[in-house]
Tab-separated table of C-alpha atoms in Angstrom:
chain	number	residue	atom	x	y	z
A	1	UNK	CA	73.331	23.441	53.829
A	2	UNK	CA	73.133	25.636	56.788
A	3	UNK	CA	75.865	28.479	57.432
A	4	UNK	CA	78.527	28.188	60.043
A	5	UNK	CA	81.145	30.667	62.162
A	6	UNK	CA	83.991	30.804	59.321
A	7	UNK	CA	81.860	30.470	56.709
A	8	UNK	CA	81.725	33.629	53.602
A	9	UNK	CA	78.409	35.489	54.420
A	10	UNK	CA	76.413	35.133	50.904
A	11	UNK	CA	76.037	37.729	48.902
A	12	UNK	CA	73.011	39.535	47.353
A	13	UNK	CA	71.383	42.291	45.839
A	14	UNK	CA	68.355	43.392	47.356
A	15	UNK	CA	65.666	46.548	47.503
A	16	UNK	CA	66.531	48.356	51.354
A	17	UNK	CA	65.029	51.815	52.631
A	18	UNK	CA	67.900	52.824	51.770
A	19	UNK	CA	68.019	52.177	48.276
A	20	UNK	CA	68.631	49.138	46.258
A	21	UNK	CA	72.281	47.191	47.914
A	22	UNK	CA	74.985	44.880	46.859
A	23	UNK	CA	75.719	43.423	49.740
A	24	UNK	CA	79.066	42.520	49.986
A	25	UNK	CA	79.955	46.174	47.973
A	26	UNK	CA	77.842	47.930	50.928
A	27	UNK	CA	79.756	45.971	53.709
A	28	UNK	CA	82.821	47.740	52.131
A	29	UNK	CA	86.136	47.488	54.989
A	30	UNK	CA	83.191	47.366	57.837
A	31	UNK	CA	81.975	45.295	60.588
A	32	UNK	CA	78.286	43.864	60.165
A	33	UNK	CA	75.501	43.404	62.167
A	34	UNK	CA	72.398	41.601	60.221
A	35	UNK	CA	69.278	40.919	61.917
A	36	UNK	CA	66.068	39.356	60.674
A	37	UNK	CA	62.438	39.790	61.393
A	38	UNK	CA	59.553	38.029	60.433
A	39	UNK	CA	56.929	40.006	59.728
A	40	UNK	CA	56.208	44.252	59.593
A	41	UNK	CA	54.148	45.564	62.445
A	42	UNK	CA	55.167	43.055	65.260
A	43	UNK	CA	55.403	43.618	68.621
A	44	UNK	CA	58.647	42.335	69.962
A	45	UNK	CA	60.288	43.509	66.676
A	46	UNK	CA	58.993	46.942	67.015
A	47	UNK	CA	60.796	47.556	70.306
A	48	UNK	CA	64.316	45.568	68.940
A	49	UNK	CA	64.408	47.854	65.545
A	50	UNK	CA	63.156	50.798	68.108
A	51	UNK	CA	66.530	50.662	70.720
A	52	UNK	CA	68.812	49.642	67.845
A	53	UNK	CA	68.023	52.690	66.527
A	54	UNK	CA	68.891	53.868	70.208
A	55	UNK	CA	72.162	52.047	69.926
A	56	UNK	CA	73.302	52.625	66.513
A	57	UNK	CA	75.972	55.200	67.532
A	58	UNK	CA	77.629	52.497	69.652
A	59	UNK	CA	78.166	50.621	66.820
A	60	UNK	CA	79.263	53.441	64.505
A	61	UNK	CA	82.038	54.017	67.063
A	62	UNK	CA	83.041	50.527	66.591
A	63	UNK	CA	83.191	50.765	62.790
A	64	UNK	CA	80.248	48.590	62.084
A	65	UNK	CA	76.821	49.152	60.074
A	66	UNK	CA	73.444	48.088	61.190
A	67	UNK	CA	71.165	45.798	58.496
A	68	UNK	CA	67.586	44.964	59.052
A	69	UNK	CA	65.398	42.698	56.936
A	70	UNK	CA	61.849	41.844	57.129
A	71	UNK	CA	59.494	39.694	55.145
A	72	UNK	CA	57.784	42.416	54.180
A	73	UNK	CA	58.278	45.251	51.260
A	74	UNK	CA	60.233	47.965	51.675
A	75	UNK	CA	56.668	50.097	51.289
A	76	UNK	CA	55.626	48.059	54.177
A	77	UNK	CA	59.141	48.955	56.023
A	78	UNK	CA	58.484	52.698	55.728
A	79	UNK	CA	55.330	52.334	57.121
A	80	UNK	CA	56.123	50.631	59.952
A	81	UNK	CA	59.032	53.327	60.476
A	82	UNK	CA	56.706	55.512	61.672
A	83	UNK	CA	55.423	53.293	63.941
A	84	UNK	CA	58.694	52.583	65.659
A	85	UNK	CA	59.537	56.016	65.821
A	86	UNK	CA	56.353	57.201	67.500
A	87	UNK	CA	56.122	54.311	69.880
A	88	UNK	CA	59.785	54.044	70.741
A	89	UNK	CA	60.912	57.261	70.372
A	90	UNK	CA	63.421	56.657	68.020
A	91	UNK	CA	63.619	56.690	64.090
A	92	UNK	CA	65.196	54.158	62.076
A	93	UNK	CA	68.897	54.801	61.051
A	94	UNK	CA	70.195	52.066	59.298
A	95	UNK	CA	68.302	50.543	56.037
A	96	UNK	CA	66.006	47.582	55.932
A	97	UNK	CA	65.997	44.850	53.628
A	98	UNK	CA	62.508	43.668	51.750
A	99	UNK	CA	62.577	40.200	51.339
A	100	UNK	CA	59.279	39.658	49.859
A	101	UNK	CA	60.111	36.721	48.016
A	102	UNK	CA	62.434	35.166	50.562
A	103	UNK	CA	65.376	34.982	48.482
A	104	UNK	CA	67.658	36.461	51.808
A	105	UNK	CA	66.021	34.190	54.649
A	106	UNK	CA	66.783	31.049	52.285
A	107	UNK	CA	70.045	32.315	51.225
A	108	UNK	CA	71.002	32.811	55.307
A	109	UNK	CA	69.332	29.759	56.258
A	110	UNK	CA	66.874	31.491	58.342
A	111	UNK	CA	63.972	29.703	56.482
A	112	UNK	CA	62.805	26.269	55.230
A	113	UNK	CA	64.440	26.165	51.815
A	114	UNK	CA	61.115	24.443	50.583
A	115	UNK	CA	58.733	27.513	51.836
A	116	UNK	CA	56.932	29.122	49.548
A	117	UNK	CA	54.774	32.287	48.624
A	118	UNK	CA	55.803	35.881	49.212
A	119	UNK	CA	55.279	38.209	52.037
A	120	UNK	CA	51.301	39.054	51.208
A	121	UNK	CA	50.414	35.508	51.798
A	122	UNK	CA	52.645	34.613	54.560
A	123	UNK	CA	51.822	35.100	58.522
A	124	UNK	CA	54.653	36.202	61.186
A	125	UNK	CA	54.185	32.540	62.493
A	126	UNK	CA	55.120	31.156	58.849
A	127	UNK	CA	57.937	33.220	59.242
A	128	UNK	CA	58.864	32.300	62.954
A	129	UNK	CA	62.333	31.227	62.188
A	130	UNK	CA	63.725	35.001	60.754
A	131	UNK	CA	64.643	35.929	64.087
A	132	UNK	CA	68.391	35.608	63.784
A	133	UNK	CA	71.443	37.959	64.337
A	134	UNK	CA	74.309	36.987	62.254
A	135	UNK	CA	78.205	39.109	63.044
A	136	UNK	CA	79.830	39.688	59.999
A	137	UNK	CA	83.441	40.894	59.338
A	138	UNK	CA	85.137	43.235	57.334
A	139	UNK	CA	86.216	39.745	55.341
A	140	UNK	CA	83.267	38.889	54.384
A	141	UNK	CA	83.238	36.129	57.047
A	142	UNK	CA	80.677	35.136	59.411
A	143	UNK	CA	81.736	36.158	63.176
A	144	UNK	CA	78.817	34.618	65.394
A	145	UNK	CA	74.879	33.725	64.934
A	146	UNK	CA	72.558	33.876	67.277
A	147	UNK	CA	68.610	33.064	66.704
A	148	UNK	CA	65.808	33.642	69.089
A	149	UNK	CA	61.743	32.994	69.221
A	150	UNK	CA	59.653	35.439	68.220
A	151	UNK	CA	58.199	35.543	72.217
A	152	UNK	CA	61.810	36.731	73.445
A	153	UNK	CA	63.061	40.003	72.400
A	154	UNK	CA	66.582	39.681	71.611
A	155	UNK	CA	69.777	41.517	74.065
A	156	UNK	CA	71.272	44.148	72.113
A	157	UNK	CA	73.068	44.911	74.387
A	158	UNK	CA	75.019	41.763	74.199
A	159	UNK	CA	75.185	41.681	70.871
A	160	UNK	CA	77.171	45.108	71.313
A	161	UNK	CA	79.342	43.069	74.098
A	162	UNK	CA	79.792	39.818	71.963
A	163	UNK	CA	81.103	42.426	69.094
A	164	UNK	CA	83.455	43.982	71.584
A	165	UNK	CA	84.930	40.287	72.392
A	166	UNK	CA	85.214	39.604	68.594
A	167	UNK	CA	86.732	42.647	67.791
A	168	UNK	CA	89.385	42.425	70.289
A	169	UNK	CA	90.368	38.497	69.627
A	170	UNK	CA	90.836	40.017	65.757
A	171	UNK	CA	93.237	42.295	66.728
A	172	UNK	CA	94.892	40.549	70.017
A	173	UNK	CA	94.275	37.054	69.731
A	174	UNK	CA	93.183	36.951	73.149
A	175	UNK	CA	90.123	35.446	74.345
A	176	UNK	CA	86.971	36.583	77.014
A	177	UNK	CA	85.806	34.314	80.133
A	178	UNK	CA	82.060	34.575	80.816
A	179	UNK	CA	80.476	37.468	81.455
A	180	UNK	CA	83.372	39.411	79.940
A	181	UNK	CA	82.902	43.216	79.812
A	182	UNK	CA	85.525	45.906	78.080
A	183	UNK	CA	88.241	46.734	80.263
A	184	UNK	CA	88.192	43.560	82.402
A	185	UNK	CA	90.973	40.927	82.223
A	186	UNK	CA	91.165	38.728	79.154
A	187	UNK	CA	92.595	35.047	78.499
A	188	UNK	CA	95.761	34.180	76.373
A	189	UNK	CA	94.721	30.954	74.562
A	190	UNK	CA	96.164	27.741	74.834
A	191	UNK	CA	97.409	28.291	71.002
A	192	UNK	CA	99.966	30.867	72.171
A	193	UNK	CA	102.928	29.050	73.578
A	194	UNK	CA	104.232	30.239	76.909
A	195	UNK	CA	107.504	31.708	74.732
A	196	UNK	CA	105.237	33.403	72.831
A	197	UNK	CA	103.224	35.019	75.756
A	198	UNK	CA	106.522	36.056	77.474
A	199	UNK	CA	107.138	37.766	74.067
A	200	UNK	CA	103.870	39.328	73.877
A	201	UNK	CA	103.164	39.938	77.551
A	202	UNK	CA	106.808	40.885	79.275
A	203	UNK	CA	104.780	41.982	81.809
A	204	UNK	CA	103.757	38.468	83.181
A	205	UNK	CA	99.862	36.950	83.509
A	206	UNK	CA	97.827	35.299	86.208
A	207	UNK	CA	98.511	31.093	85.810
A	208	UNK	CA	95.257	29.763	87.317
A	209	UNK	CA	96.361	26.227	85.222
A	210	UNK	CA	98.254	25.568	82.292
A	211	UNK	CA	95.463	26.151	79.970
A	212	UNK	CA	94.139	29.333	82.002
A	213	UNK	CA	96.325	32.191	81.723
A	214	UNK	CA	94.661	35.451	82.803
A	215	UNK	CA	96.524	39.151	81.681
A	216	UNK	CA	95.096	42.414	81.314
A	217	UNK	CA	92.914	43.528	78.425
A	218	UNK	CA	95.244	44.732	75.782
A	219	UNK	CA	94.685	48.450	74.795
């Protein structure tokens, strides 16, 4: 069965860079961002583990940890470390997760559940599927998913924007139109009553229809 916004991230123990993790006891009072990779020494994967690297303080400042895993050993991970760091510029900061035996991809749905083998005998394009980003919360639960091809390199930087939008519905119950960025206005949802919003906002909102109530971003 295939894992869904609102569902409990699984947990596991697995081998990282970082030392062996249990993942829900690593997680701790934290925000998560997991994000899967096919295969060691690939291209597009290269440059995404490369700027997250870049990016990781952004995330620290929003109280969440960066996760990597690979089909690959965590051997393999170290040696491809210095490959992203000499190509990219930037050295890994956050651990990566071996998943040699695929126990993680299956467990995260990121994989046939009937595939079979371990890492040695299995290509990037076996693997094709272990491209996702999954948004976990302090609660264990699963925020938002996302899952590219292995052609596209994934948007970081929106992943950093879509946390930013999750983050602030947690603690405002508001939500973000399209193309939302930090700072801009925000929408009170139709499940807050227009009692309620005079409550929360005294200082009145932008009616564009009933259901689309603009006020600014709270702080």
């Amino acid at each position: 069965m295939g894992l869904h916004i609102g569902d409990e991230a699984p947990d596991f123990s697995a081998p990282t860079t970082e030392g062996t993790i249990r993942f829900h006891e690593w997680i701790g009072d934290s925000w998560v961002i997991l994000f899967s990779h096919p295969k060691d020494f690939t291209p597009v994967c290269t440059t995404e583990l490369g700027y997250l690297a870049r990016l990781k303080p952004e995330f620290d400042k929003r109280n969440t940890k960066v996760i990597g895993l690979s089909i690959d050993s965590v051997d393999d991970h170290r040696r491809w470390a210095g490959d992203i760091a000499e190509t990219q510029g930037t050295a890994l900061n956050y651990p990566l997760i071996g998943d040699t035996d695929l126990v993680v991809a299956k467990l995260y749905d990121m994989i046939h559940p009937n595939a079979s083998g371990n890492a040695a005998s299995r290509t990037a394009v076996d693997n094709a599927t272990v491209r996702s980003v999954f948004l976990i919360g302090p609660d264990k639960k699963i925020k938002l998913t996302m899952t590219y091809p292995m052609s596209a390199g994934r948007n970081f930087d929106e992943v950093l924007r879509a946390l930013d939008a999750v983050q602030l519905n947690a603690k405002h119950t508001v939500a973000t139109p399209v193309n939302w960025r930090p700072g801009e206005d925000v929408i009170i949802p139709t499940s807050v009553s227009e009692e309620a919003a005079k409550a929360k906002y005294p200082g009145g909102w932008k009616t564009l229809k009933p259901y689309l109530r603009f006020v600014p971003q709270p702080k």
